[in-house]
Every structure is written in structure tokens, then in C-alpha cells.
């Protein structure tokens, strides 16, 4: 037994003399990083000692009430052979076994390597929108005002920056922005969305997990140029939006109104009108009533618009009572059920022009005729008004009612007309939820949407994909570029990450004299081949161009299938990213080639939320012809250059495509000799591997090899191995046990 | 008080025997009722909590043994001399039996016990009381060692020069061993000198000083510091052939003396003498000297791996000169890349008395064996590496034969 020490939570734990600590190191873990496995040791038996119980706190005892130890939480573990650390990871306590006769206790544990720890630490957290906001990635340092200046400034961001934000041009078909089928050239600044760099997001995920990487690829200019799209419109902050929302009522049984005198005309009491009687609301709480932004002035009963936007104003159920009275008639009193008159309520939503209040919309009228009826009438629930339109900050709004009584005839109990005394009508606006009424007056002033407007602050965190788990983001990047992840034995929490093509770049080691001469050599013919078809694709999306591609070709845009000429295998191995593909579209009038993400139903083009797109940031590109116009409230900003993002590295002379396969059709038309690149994710990152494993000469070889702790310490999966003149890479080192002097089974893949 | 202790262990107990409390509670009908026991390992400042459902409605059975045996350790004074505290051989624990109900812990009173490194038989436990194992001065067997009991006139023990002979004492009360007097004699039994080694831990002031030991073998007396001795010093000279050990014990009203005699074995026996120190049931290390016909053997483990051989095995023509060269026979096809071995010893005793056979049962069941060879060389083996058998030699004559795997892997050079 080598001099092996086990440390749990940095406490040295005495080992049973016959304990074995077989650790398996596997390239499988490197290739399938989302699996929770990693280098690992399973079913390790540890004796209950005072040292171990200082960690486990007698967890075997069914009655114990644990104070510090929590089996749900990772406990750090290290195996040191001699002075060499051969394993570092976390301990998972599986069970305890207690001999009831002798009282001896053993704990059975698994040791899990650090790479699994990466995905365990990331867990199920989303990029943004977690239940605990502390789990969200934070790019708020990039928050900025949405205006042409800042948008244009972002275009100077280097294509190899790898950090920050850029406003690459994407057609979301938002209102009047976009190329809208190929002819429009105007993009309003408020309809642009910033893109964030993939590398910086990845770095934020690692940092939040306390991890780092060492990677030529992730630090390459190529990778630093990758960005992702925001998958939904940018909105104003919730608090800001709330300050722009007004919802008010009035207390039950209270209200406002006035009395209006009427004059006997000789045949009846004539007509009386009251114009622009202000409705007076005063209930701002409790929820749902709200005036967080103090839009409504309780003294003047005037609403002040807080910010430029389109608002919808709704006045609903301004419950009104109109009562006619006569006092002092010589043949009175007037009999209340013998009144004949016409009535009319007219509701106005008015805006102050600076000189006068003007009605914003056609007035809403509630009217009728009472014949030999009562002198009191009420409006009903149908009475109300609404208006939707653009306002600017500072605009003032009020709600008023005109009331009118006409052709009034009053009679006494005997049916005689009353023609003298004082006659008037009272109008009252109030809330009534008793006496058979349940009418709630509502005044609502709300922006028609919460989308950001020019001049407002962009919360850059909104540019992160919504409902996108961090582990899915990492996994998709790994799968797109066939990345291998390998834990750094020397620096805790650090990982080597490279594409498979460049992963095996270390010094070639000659292990010829390390092979156990007494062991068998087993060759698995084409052992790595596990499928007939290898399919690579992006996630499906429902935008117009992705949809027509899927309809036309019955597959996702950018799809690739590699079929092995093998007559025995039938199954399919599918690699699918969480990103959606990005068809590129050109504009017929100015040469723009940009992504277009919108839907089209019945010929009507409208915006839609989309899945996240993986794209290049290409910087400013000279347009092949024509101009485009970045429009804001100040006017036009024509340019012959445009900020390019897309799936291809160059819109006019592409050499590489961020798809797996060459599309069957593209949506860049009318350009002479336009050639779609044949180099893509599959050809650059996957094809070599598949060619290798599907070759008739492909072999997995298993043989026993001698290792000691120094060999394990210095072993690196990146280093190819030569044995008897054959070059291999190592797949698995199975059950290397530092407590025993014996050879270890190693699985090699011939390259 | 809601908790009533029905039965409880004595205040000083063997750590490796059951240490059980029985208690009842009047609060057992409370919601979510359970007994809540808090154990503190005083010297380690470790607190453990246990929530235990009652049995028979209101009753608690709580056994401390799983905890005590983790924190009480074996102690042997390797190459330290004079009076020593047997580190961790005795521990103080507090046990608080409280209640838990309605989401709240209601603590009881602290009970303190001392657990020392013993594991007594069922017969011994039945009549157990601490005074039987404490050094109280009222009985003959006043220490924790089993072998070599004697009196003022008999009980002589033979020790090789530089051999250990360690005495262990449990002191939990006021009375204790105050000092030990060594009186040396030459081969003619003429008195050579008298030396006194006072117990510097008298009276015991803490838990740690309640379990003491002292090496009074020839090695212990030869290496003891002069400051610890009054009277004749050095104690062991080349003239000393034997010495008397006299412990003075305070019995409360006066003193008791207990004696042991040691003959120093200076001649070379026919076979190597191997001393085996072993832990007895009471927590002390006794020893037995094996003088028999010992054997030593080796267990060898070897791993063979491919060597880098000549690719072309056979005679060859060097660059077409026509000169035939023979192939070099030097490069091996196989190489020894790892070779290791472990030493196995078979020790045989001299003839054993019935008393010795009885006493040596503790050696056979001992969890810790220390071999002392070549006077100062210690090898520690564990019980799983031991084989024992009593071998009949002639009629009614028995010896003990033990096979020891030293449990230490030696490595050789690689091939």
C-alpha cells in the first residue's frame, strides 16, 4: 500500500488497511460535460473514527440531530499519495452500515471530481429571471440611454472584443422598422436590441460558480466575436413602468357634482346645461389602485403624463345621479313619479393645449327620455369612454362630463302642471356599491406597452436570453464547437477547454514500457462508433424564415446529418443546440444582408419573440449599394455602412457559417454569384472525429498499464500516447488505486 | 423537573462498555415529543445532539458507548520517561437529557462522567465499581497492568537491558500514588542505591492527569532525566543486576507500599528475545517476552512490465557491409518495475503457566501490538496481521505461537 492520505474537509481521515480508493478518469466526462459524472471513486468505505465523525457528526445514528454536517451539501475531499494529490473533488455520503453486534460503523461514500462540480454548481440556474435574483448574471454595468449616439458608439466595438454590447442590425419588423419583405430601409432607434458577447456571458457563468478556464479557443479572436441576440423586446424597468400607470376610483358613497337652476318657459321648464364638469377621483390605493408616479393631482383633478409614450385612457362607470327638484310651487309639491323630461350625459377625455382643453375623442353620450316618471335617473355600466394615442411628457389630461335636462314638465299629485317655485337639477358623480348598485368608477391611464422608448435607459440584462438555463447555454457552446473540458489538477476550479480538434496537442508520451506484460490487450473494432446517423441541428423556431425552411425541407435550417456506411447499426445520435438557426435575408433596395426575425400570417408581418441566436459580430460593413436610415425623433441618419451580425462571417463574401450544414435554400436572392460557405460548425469541429470513428481501421484498445501517483498527477488527457508504434488518445483510466501497487486498466482510442 | 433519570452509569466507566441512561418524562404527550440528548466531549469541545423518540410512551434509553469509544485512545509512552499522562486514555463527557416538543428544546441537567480506556468482560462489568480499578491503596492489584503481580517477597520479572516495563494508574479520587522508590542490587544482592521518582501529577488536577503511566523498565530508568529523581542517579549502572520497585500509595490514613522486582537479563540467550507489548482490557500495556525458536519469512509482491526491447531480434547486417553482427542479449523483454516485500514473524514463547495462558488472552484479543526487538526497535502491528495458537509440547506443556505480519511494505529497486 502506498502512503495514501485521505482528507475530508481538510481533516486527515484514518483509512482502513484494506481500503481501496479506485478512481476512474474518463474522457467520456470530457465529451459529455452535462453529465454529472466526472473522475470519480465509488463506494469508498470509511471507518467511523473520531476524525471522520468530526465531519459527519455521528450521522449514522438515526437519532442524531446534525448541527453542521449536511449530506445535501458537498464536502471537499482530496486523495494524496505520497506527496502527490491524485484526486480532488467532493464527497457524497451514500449510507452508513452499522454492525449491531459489534457497534462498528462504516460509511459508504462516493467521491465526485471537480468537473461534475462545475455543472452541479451551476445547477438549474437561469441566465436571468431566477427566483433568487442573486443567481442572475449581471451586466447592468452596461446599462445606457437608448439613443442614436450610444447605438452608433457600440458599432466601434472591436469584432474581437469579447465583451460589452453591440447594436447589430436585425430586422424584428417592429412597427415601422425593418426591411419588411425587402424594400423598407428605415430602422427606428427604439426598435433596435443590443447583443451581448458569448464569451463574456460564459465568463460570468464561470465566475459565478467560482470557476475559471484556460483555453486558447475561448480566448481566440474568433470566439470573442460571437454574440447572441435578445429574444424579446427590451422593456422599461418594472418600477419605471409602474410609475406610468394610473388606476383610480373614488370611495363608496362619495362624489362630486353641482346644482343647476331651470326656468319656466311658459310651456315647460325648458333646458339646462352644465358643461365640462370635472370628474374627481381620489382613490389611489389599495392595489389594484395605483398612482406610484403621482400622475393624478388630487387638488386640480388633472393627470400629467410622465413620459413620452402611447397611452390608453379608459373612463369606466362614472356612476352619475341626476335629481330634479322643485321648491315653493303654489300648487306643489311636485309628484316625484309624474315628471317628464329628456336627459343627457356626455363624457369627455380632454387634453390641455396650452390655451384650452380640447376633447381627444368623440364624446361618449348617455341619454334618454323620461315620461311621467321619477325625477331621479342614473347612468348604467355602459357609460364610459376611452382613448389611445401618443403623448409627450407633461401633457395634461382631465375627464369631464356635460349634463343636460330638457323639456321638463313637473306635475303635482293631482296631475296639474307646476309652473312656479324654484326648479333645479342636481348632478352627482360617485361610487355606489349598495342600495342595489355595484358600480365601480374607474380611471385608467396606462402605456399601451412597456417597450423601451428612445431616450430611456436600456437595462442590458434584458438582452440576455430569457428562460435560458446557464447549463444549457454552456452545453450548447460545448456542443457547437465540440469542446472538451478537462479539470486542471494544479489550480482548483480551473478547466482546460478546447475543441476536440486541438484538444490533443500535448507532448506525445511513449508508454510502451508501461504496459503490463502479463495483461491481455483487447481491441474493440470500431468501438467508438455508436450510431448509424449522427445528426446535428439547432432548435426549431417559429419565425417566418425558419418556418418556411422547415415547411419546404422538413428539417431545421442549418441541419446536418452524417450517415455512416455501416450495415449493422441503425440508431441515431442527435446533437441539438438550445440556440435557433439564423436565416439571413437581403434587402432589394439597398443591399442589406441581415437576420430577419418576425412572423408572417396571412401576409401580415408582425414582431414575435424568438429563440436565442448565435451570431457573429462583424462590425461596420460597407453596403454593397444604397443607404439605410437609423431614424430617431430628431430625424434621419442615413449611412452606407451598417453594423453586421449574422450566422456568416461576412455578409458579402462569407467563408464560414455558424450552422452545421449548408442550407438547402437561402433567402439572399438576386445577387449574382453569391456563394454560401461550405465551411461550418460540422466541417470545422465535428467531421474529423466522425471520419475517424467511422473508419474501418478505427479501434478502441484496452490494456493494463502501470501508473504510480506521479504518473497520475502528471497525466493529461490532452497528451497522445504511443505504444508499440501506435498513436492513441486515452479514453478511460479505470479504477486507478493509489493504495495498491498494481497495473491499471486503460482504454485507448487509436488516432 | 420533567425528566427523571431512572438509571445512570457510574461516574467513572470503561469507555468500551455500554454506558446507558434510562430516563422518563412527564411531557411525553406534548406534540412532537422526543427526548433531546446533548453530549459534549469536553476536551474536544465537540457537541452532538440526538433527538430520540420515547419507548413505552415515556422512556428513554441512551447509550454513550459509540461516542466514548471514538474519543478514548490507547497510549503508550514511546521514548518518554518519568511520570506521563496517558493522553486521551481518559475523557470527560457531559450528557444533558432534555426534551423536545412543540418545536422547542427544553434542556435538562448536565451529567458528567469520565470514561477511560477499558473494555471489561461481562463478569467484570457485573460487579464493576471504579474503586476496583483506581489506585486507592486498599487492595493489592492497584494498577491497571495484569501481569507481574507480586508482593514484597515474590513476583520477579526478567527484563532485558533497555526493555520497557510500563505501569498504568487510574486516579479519580483524592488518594493516589505519590512516588516510586527504586532500590538497586548487584549480582550478589548487595544494595547499590535508592532512588525516588515523585509523581509530579499528584494530586490529579484535571481529567488528563487522572490516567498516568511510567516506564520503570531498565530503559525507563536508564533514560529518565536526573531532575525527576532524588537519591541515587544514574539509577541503572553496569553493576545493577536487579532492582526493587516500591510504590507509595496514600490510603487516606497512611501509606501502602507495593513492590515489584526486576532482574536485568544481560546474557545473550540462545534465541533472540522479542518483547511483545499489548493492550490489556483495562487500558494498560502489558508485555510478554518470547524466547522461543522464532522464524522470519518474506511475502514478496512483484510486477512485471514490458521492457523496451531491440526491435530487431536476431543477427543483422550493419548497413549492408556484409558483416554479420549478433543481436545484443542485454535488453530484457520484461522488466521488474515494482518489487516489494513484507516481513512475517513467527514468535514462540517458553512454556506457559495456566495463569499466563489466562492472562495472555488479552494479548490474543489486543487491538494493538508493539514488538520491541533489538532493545529499542519498536514495530507496531495490528491484530488483523496476527495469528495465534497455543501449541502442545509434550504432556500438559504449552507454548504460545504467534504469527505477526509487520504490516510494513519494504520496496526494492526497480529492474
mmCIF file of N, CA, C and O in Angstrom, chain B residues 144-187:
data_model
loop_
_atom_site.group_PDB
_atom_site.id
_atom_site.type_symbol
_atom_site.label_atom_id
_atom_site.label_comp_id
_atom_site.label_asym_id
_atom_site.label_seq_id
_atom_site.Cartn_x
_atom_site.Cartn_y
_atom_site.Cartn_z
ATOM 1 N N UNK B 144 -3.367 -0.835 36.585
ATOM 2 C CA UNK B 144 -4.166 -1.379 35.503
ATOM 3 C C UNK B 144 -3.477 -2.533 34.789
ATOM 4 O O UNK B 144 -4.086 -3.203 33.972
ATOM 5 N N UNK B 145 -2.198 -2.761 35.116
ATOM 6 C CA UNK B 145 -1.499 -3.876 34.477
ATOM 7 C C UNK B 145 -2.011 -5.200 35.027
ATOM 8 O O UNK B 145 -2.396 -5.295 36.181
ATOM 9 N N UNK B 146 -2.003 -6.211 34.204
ATOM 10 C CA UNK B 146 -2.494 -7.515 34.632
ATOM 11 C C UNK B 146 -1.377 -8.434 35.096
ATOM 12 O O UNK B 146 -1.491 -9.113 36.103
ATOM 13 N N UNK B 147 -0.287 -8.470 34.320
ATOM 14 C CA UNK B 147 0.764 -9.436 34.614
ATOM 15 C C UNK B 147 1.712 -8.915 35.693
ATOM 16 O O UNK B 147 1.719 -7.729 36.014
ATOM 17 N N UNK B 148 2.487 -9.821 36.183
ATOM 18 C CA UNK B 148 3.581 -9.498 37.092
ATOM 19 C C UNK B 148 3.095 -8.942 38.412
ATOM 20 O O UNK B 148 3.697 -8.063 38.997
ATOM 21 N N UNK B 149 1.946 -9.405 38.845
ATOM 22 C CA UNK B 149 1.573 -9.068 40.211
ATOM 23 C C UNK B 149 2.574 -9.706 41.157
ATOM 24 O O UNK B 149 3.109 -10.777 40.909
ATOM 25 N N UNK B 150 2.793 -9.037 42.240
ATOM 26 C CA UNK B 150 3.737 -9.616 43.183
ATOM 27 C C UNK B 150 3.504 -9.071 44.579
ATOM 28 O O UNK B 150 2.488 -8.458 44.860
ATOM 29 N N UNK B 151 4.442 -9.327 45.431
ATOM 30 C CA UNK B 151 4.351 -8.817 46.796
ATOM 31 C C UNK B 151 5.751 -8.381 47.201
ATOM 32 O O UNK B 151 6.654 -8.294 46.366
ATOM 33 N N UNK B 152 5.932 -8.150 48.516
ATOM 34 C CA UNK B 152 7.243 -7.721 48.973
ATOM 35 C C UNK B 152 8.279 -8.826 48.835
ATOM 36 O O UNK B 152 9.474 -8.564 48.854
ATOM 37 N N UNK B 153 7.821 -10.017 48.660
ATOM 38 C CA UNK B 153 8.773 -11.122 48.681
ATOM 39 C C UNK B 153 8.799 -11.938 47.403
ATOM 40 O O UNK B 153 9.669 -12.779 47.232
ATOM 41 N N UNK B 154 7.860 -11.774 46.531
ATOM 42 C CA UNK B 154 7.907 -12.589 45.315
ATOM 43 C C UNK B 154 7.382 -11.802 44.126
ATOM 44 O O UNK B 154 6.971 -10.654 44.259
ATOM 45 N N UNK B 155 7.363 -12.467 42.973
ATOM 46 C CA UNK B 155 6.898 -11.821 41.751
ATOM 47 C C UNK B 155 8.040 -11.146 41.022
ATOM 48 O O UNK B 155 8.044 -9.929 40.855
ATOM 49 N N UNK B 156 9.038 -11.905 40.625
ATOM 50 C CA UNK B 156 10.167 -11.317 39.927
ATOM 51 C C UNK B 156 9.968 -11.397 38.423
ATOM 52 O O UNK B 156 9.402 -12.352 37.894
ATOM 53 N N UNK B 157 10.417 -10.371 37.754
ATOM 54 C CA UNK B 157 10.257 -10.265 36.307
ATOM 55 C C UNK B 157 11.616 -10.056 35.670
ATOM 56 O O UNK B 157 12.431 -9.306 36.202
ATOM 57 N N UNK B 158 11.831 -10.741 34.589
ATOM 58 C CA UNK B 158 13.098 -10.583 33.878
ATOM 59 C C UNK B 158 12.934 -9.612 32.729
ATOM 60 O O UNK B 158 12.015 -9.746 31.913
ATOM 61 N N UNK B 159 13.786 -8.621 32.676
ATOM 62 C CA UNK B 159 13.761 -7.638 31.581
ATOM 63 C C UNK B 159 15.146 -7.520 30.980
ATOM 64 O O UNK B 159 16.145 -7.467 31.702
ATOM 65 N N UNK B 160 15.173 -7.456 29.678
ATOM 66 C CA UNK B 160 16.429 -7.224 29.009
ATOM 67 C C UNK B 160 16.811 -5.757 29.177
ATOM 68 O O UNK B 160 15.946 -4.901 29.359
ATOM 69 N N UNK B 161 18.107 -5.491 29.158
ATOM 70 C CA UNK B 161 18.529 -4.103 29.290
ATOM 71 C C UNK B 161 17.904 -3.280 28.162
ATOM 72 O O UNK B 161 17.778 -3.747 27.034
ATOM 73 N N UNK B 162 17.457 -2.095 28.479
ATOM 74 C CA UNK B 162 16.749 -1.214 27.550
ATOM 75 C C UNK B 162 15.335 -1.663 27.209
ATOM 76 O O UNK B 162 14.732 -1.162 26.277
ATOM 77 N N UNK B 163 14.802 -2.593 27.958
ATOM 78 C CA UNK B 163 13.416 -3.001 27.722
ATOM 79 C C UNK B 163 12.464 -2.118 28.529
ATOM 80 O O UNK B 163 12.786 -1.642 29.612
ATOM 81 N N UNK B 164 11.271 -1.893 27.940
ATOM 82 C CA UNK B 164 10.244 -1.117 28.635
ATOM 83 C C UNK B 164 9.474 -2.005 29.605
ATOM 84 O O UNK B 164 9.249 -3.191 29.347
ATOM 85 N N UNK B 165 9.022 -1.407 30.693
ATOM 86 C CA UNK B 165 8.112 -2.049 31.639
ATOM 87 C C UNK B 165 7.239 -0.905 32.161
ATOM 88 O O UNK B 165 7.649 -0.136 33.014
ATOM 89 N N UNK B 166 6.061 -0.787 31.573
ATOM 90 C CA UNK B 166 5.246 0.406 31.811
ATOM 91 C C UNK B 166 4.115 0.078 32.771
ATOM 92 O O UNK B 166 3.420 -0.929 32.599
ATOM 93 N N UNK B 167 3.963 0.899 33.777
ATOM 94 C CA UNK B 167 2.889 0.750 34.756
ATOM 95 C C UNK B 167 1.858 1.863 34.522
ATOM 96 O O UNK B 167 2.216 3.016 34.304
ATOM 97 N N UNK B 168 0.581 1.490 34.577
ATOM 98 C CA UNK B 168 -0.513 2.446 34.338
ATOM 99 C C UNK B 168 -1.368 2.557 35.589
ATOM 100 O O UNK B 168 -1.649 1.551 36.261
ATOM 101 N N UNK B 169 -1.817 3.769 35.869
ATOM 102 C CA UNK B 169 -2.647 4.018 37.050
ATOM 103 C C UNK B 169 -3.861 4.869 36.678
ATOM 104 O O UNK B 169 -3.748 5.806 35.889
ATOM 105 N N UNK B 170 -4.962 4.503 37.301
ATOM 106 C CA UNK B 170 -6.178 5.297 37.153
ATOM 107 C C UNK B 170 -6.412 6.021 38.466
ATOM 108 O O UNK B 170 -6.500 5.391 39.528
ATOM 109 N N UNK B 171 -6.476 7.332 38.416
ATOM 110 C CA UNK B 171 -6.635 8.133 39.627
ATOM 111 C C UNK B 171 -7.842 9.034 39.457
ATOM 112 O O UNK B 171 -7.796 9.993 38.693
ATOM 113 N N UNK B 172 -8.873 8.704 40.174
ATOM 114 C CA UNK B 172 -10.064 9.552 40.041
ATOM 115 C C UNK B 172 -10.448 10.194 41.356
ATOM 116 O O UNK B 172 -11.217 11.135 41.380
ATOM 117 N N UNK B 173 -9.935 9.670 42.477
ATOM 118 C CA UNK B 173 -10.266 10.244 43.772
ATOM 119 C C UNK B 173 -9.107 11.033 44.332
ATOM 120 O O UNK B 173 -8.162 11.381 43.633
ATOM 121 N N UNK B 174 -9.161 11.324 45.627
ATOM 122 C CA UNK B 174 -8.122 12.118 46.273
ATOM 123 C C UNK B 174 -6.861 11.305 46.499
ATOM 124 O O UNK B 174 -5.761 11.814 46.416
ATOM 125 N N UNK B 175 -7.021 10.001 46.791
ATOM 126 C CA UNK B 175 -5.842 9.180 47.069
ATOM 127 C C UNK B 175 -5.156 8.770 45.776
ATOM 128 O O UNK B 175 -5.813 8.494 44.785
ATOM 129 N N UNK B 176 -3.845 8.704 45.834
ATOM 130 C CA UNK B 176 -3.131 8.411 44.597
ATOM 131 C C UNK B 176 -1.734 7.903 44.904
ATOM 132 O O UNK B 176 -1.284 7.915 46.053
ATOM 133 N N UNK B 177 -1.077 7.464 43.851
ATOM 134 C CA UNK B 177 0.304 7.037 44.006
ATOM 135 C C UNK B 177 1.171 8.289 44.108
ATOM 136 O O UNK B 177 1.136 9.154 43.244
ATOM 137 N N UNK B 178 1.926 8.371 45.189
ATOM 138 C CA UNK B 178 2.684 9.601 45.427
ATOM 139 C C UNK B 178 4.078 9.545 44.812
ATOM 140 O O UNK B 178 4.575 10.519 44.293
ATOM 141 N N UNK B 179 4.696 8.376 44.958
ATOM 142 C CA UNK B 179 6.056 8.269 44.448
ATOM 143 C C UNK B 179 6.403 6.806 44.270
ATOM 144 O O UNK B 179 5.691 5.919 44.751
ATOM 145 N N UNK B 180 7.499 6.611 43.582
ATOM 146 C CA UNK B 180 8.007 5.263 43.438
ATOM 147 C C UNK B 180 9.485 5.283 43.831
ATOM 148 O O UNK B 180 10.211 6.218 43.503
ATOM 149 N N UNK B 181 9.861 4.269 44.584
ATOM 150 C CA UNK B 181 11.252 4.150 45.030
ATOM 151 C C UNK B 181 11.903 2.958 44.329
ATOM 152 O O UNK B 181 11.322 1.862 44.293
ATOM 153 N N UNK B 182 13.053 3.189 43.755
ATOM 154 C CA UNK B 182 13.802 2.125 43.077
ATOM 155 C C UNK B 182 15.035 1.809 43.928
ATOM 156 O O UNK B 182 15.854 2.692 44.197
ATOM 157 N N UNK B 183 15.117 0.574 44.330
ATOM 158 C CA UNK B 183 16.277 0.133 45.101
ATOM 159 C C UNK B 183 17.034 -0.873 44.260
ATOM 160 O O UNK B 183 16.463 -1.881 43.829
ATOM 161 N N UNK B 184 18.324 -0.588 44.023
ATOM 162 C CA UNK B 184 19.086 -1.437 43.101
ATOM 163 C C UNK B 184 20.057 -2.327 43.866
ATOM 164 O O UNK B 184 20.535 -1.980 44.948
ATOM 165 N N UNK B 185 20.319 -3.501 43.222
ATOM 166 C CA UNK B 185 21.196 -4.500 43.834
ATOM 167 C C UNK B 185 22.170 -5.010 42.777
ATOM 168 O O UNK B 185 21.853 -5.004 41.585
ATOM 169 N N UNK B 186 23.325 -5.482 43.279
ATOM 170 C CA UNK B 186 24.254 -6.093 42.335
ATOM 171 C C UNK B 186 23.990 -7.589 42.264
ATOM 172 O O UNK B 186 23.024 -8.090 42.851
ATOM 173 N N UNK B 187 24.844 -8.298 41.562
ATOM 174 C CA UNK B 187 24.600 -9.729 41.352
ATOM 175 C C UNK B 187 24.703 -10.530 42.641
ATOM 176 O O UNK B 187 24.233 -11.662 42.723
#
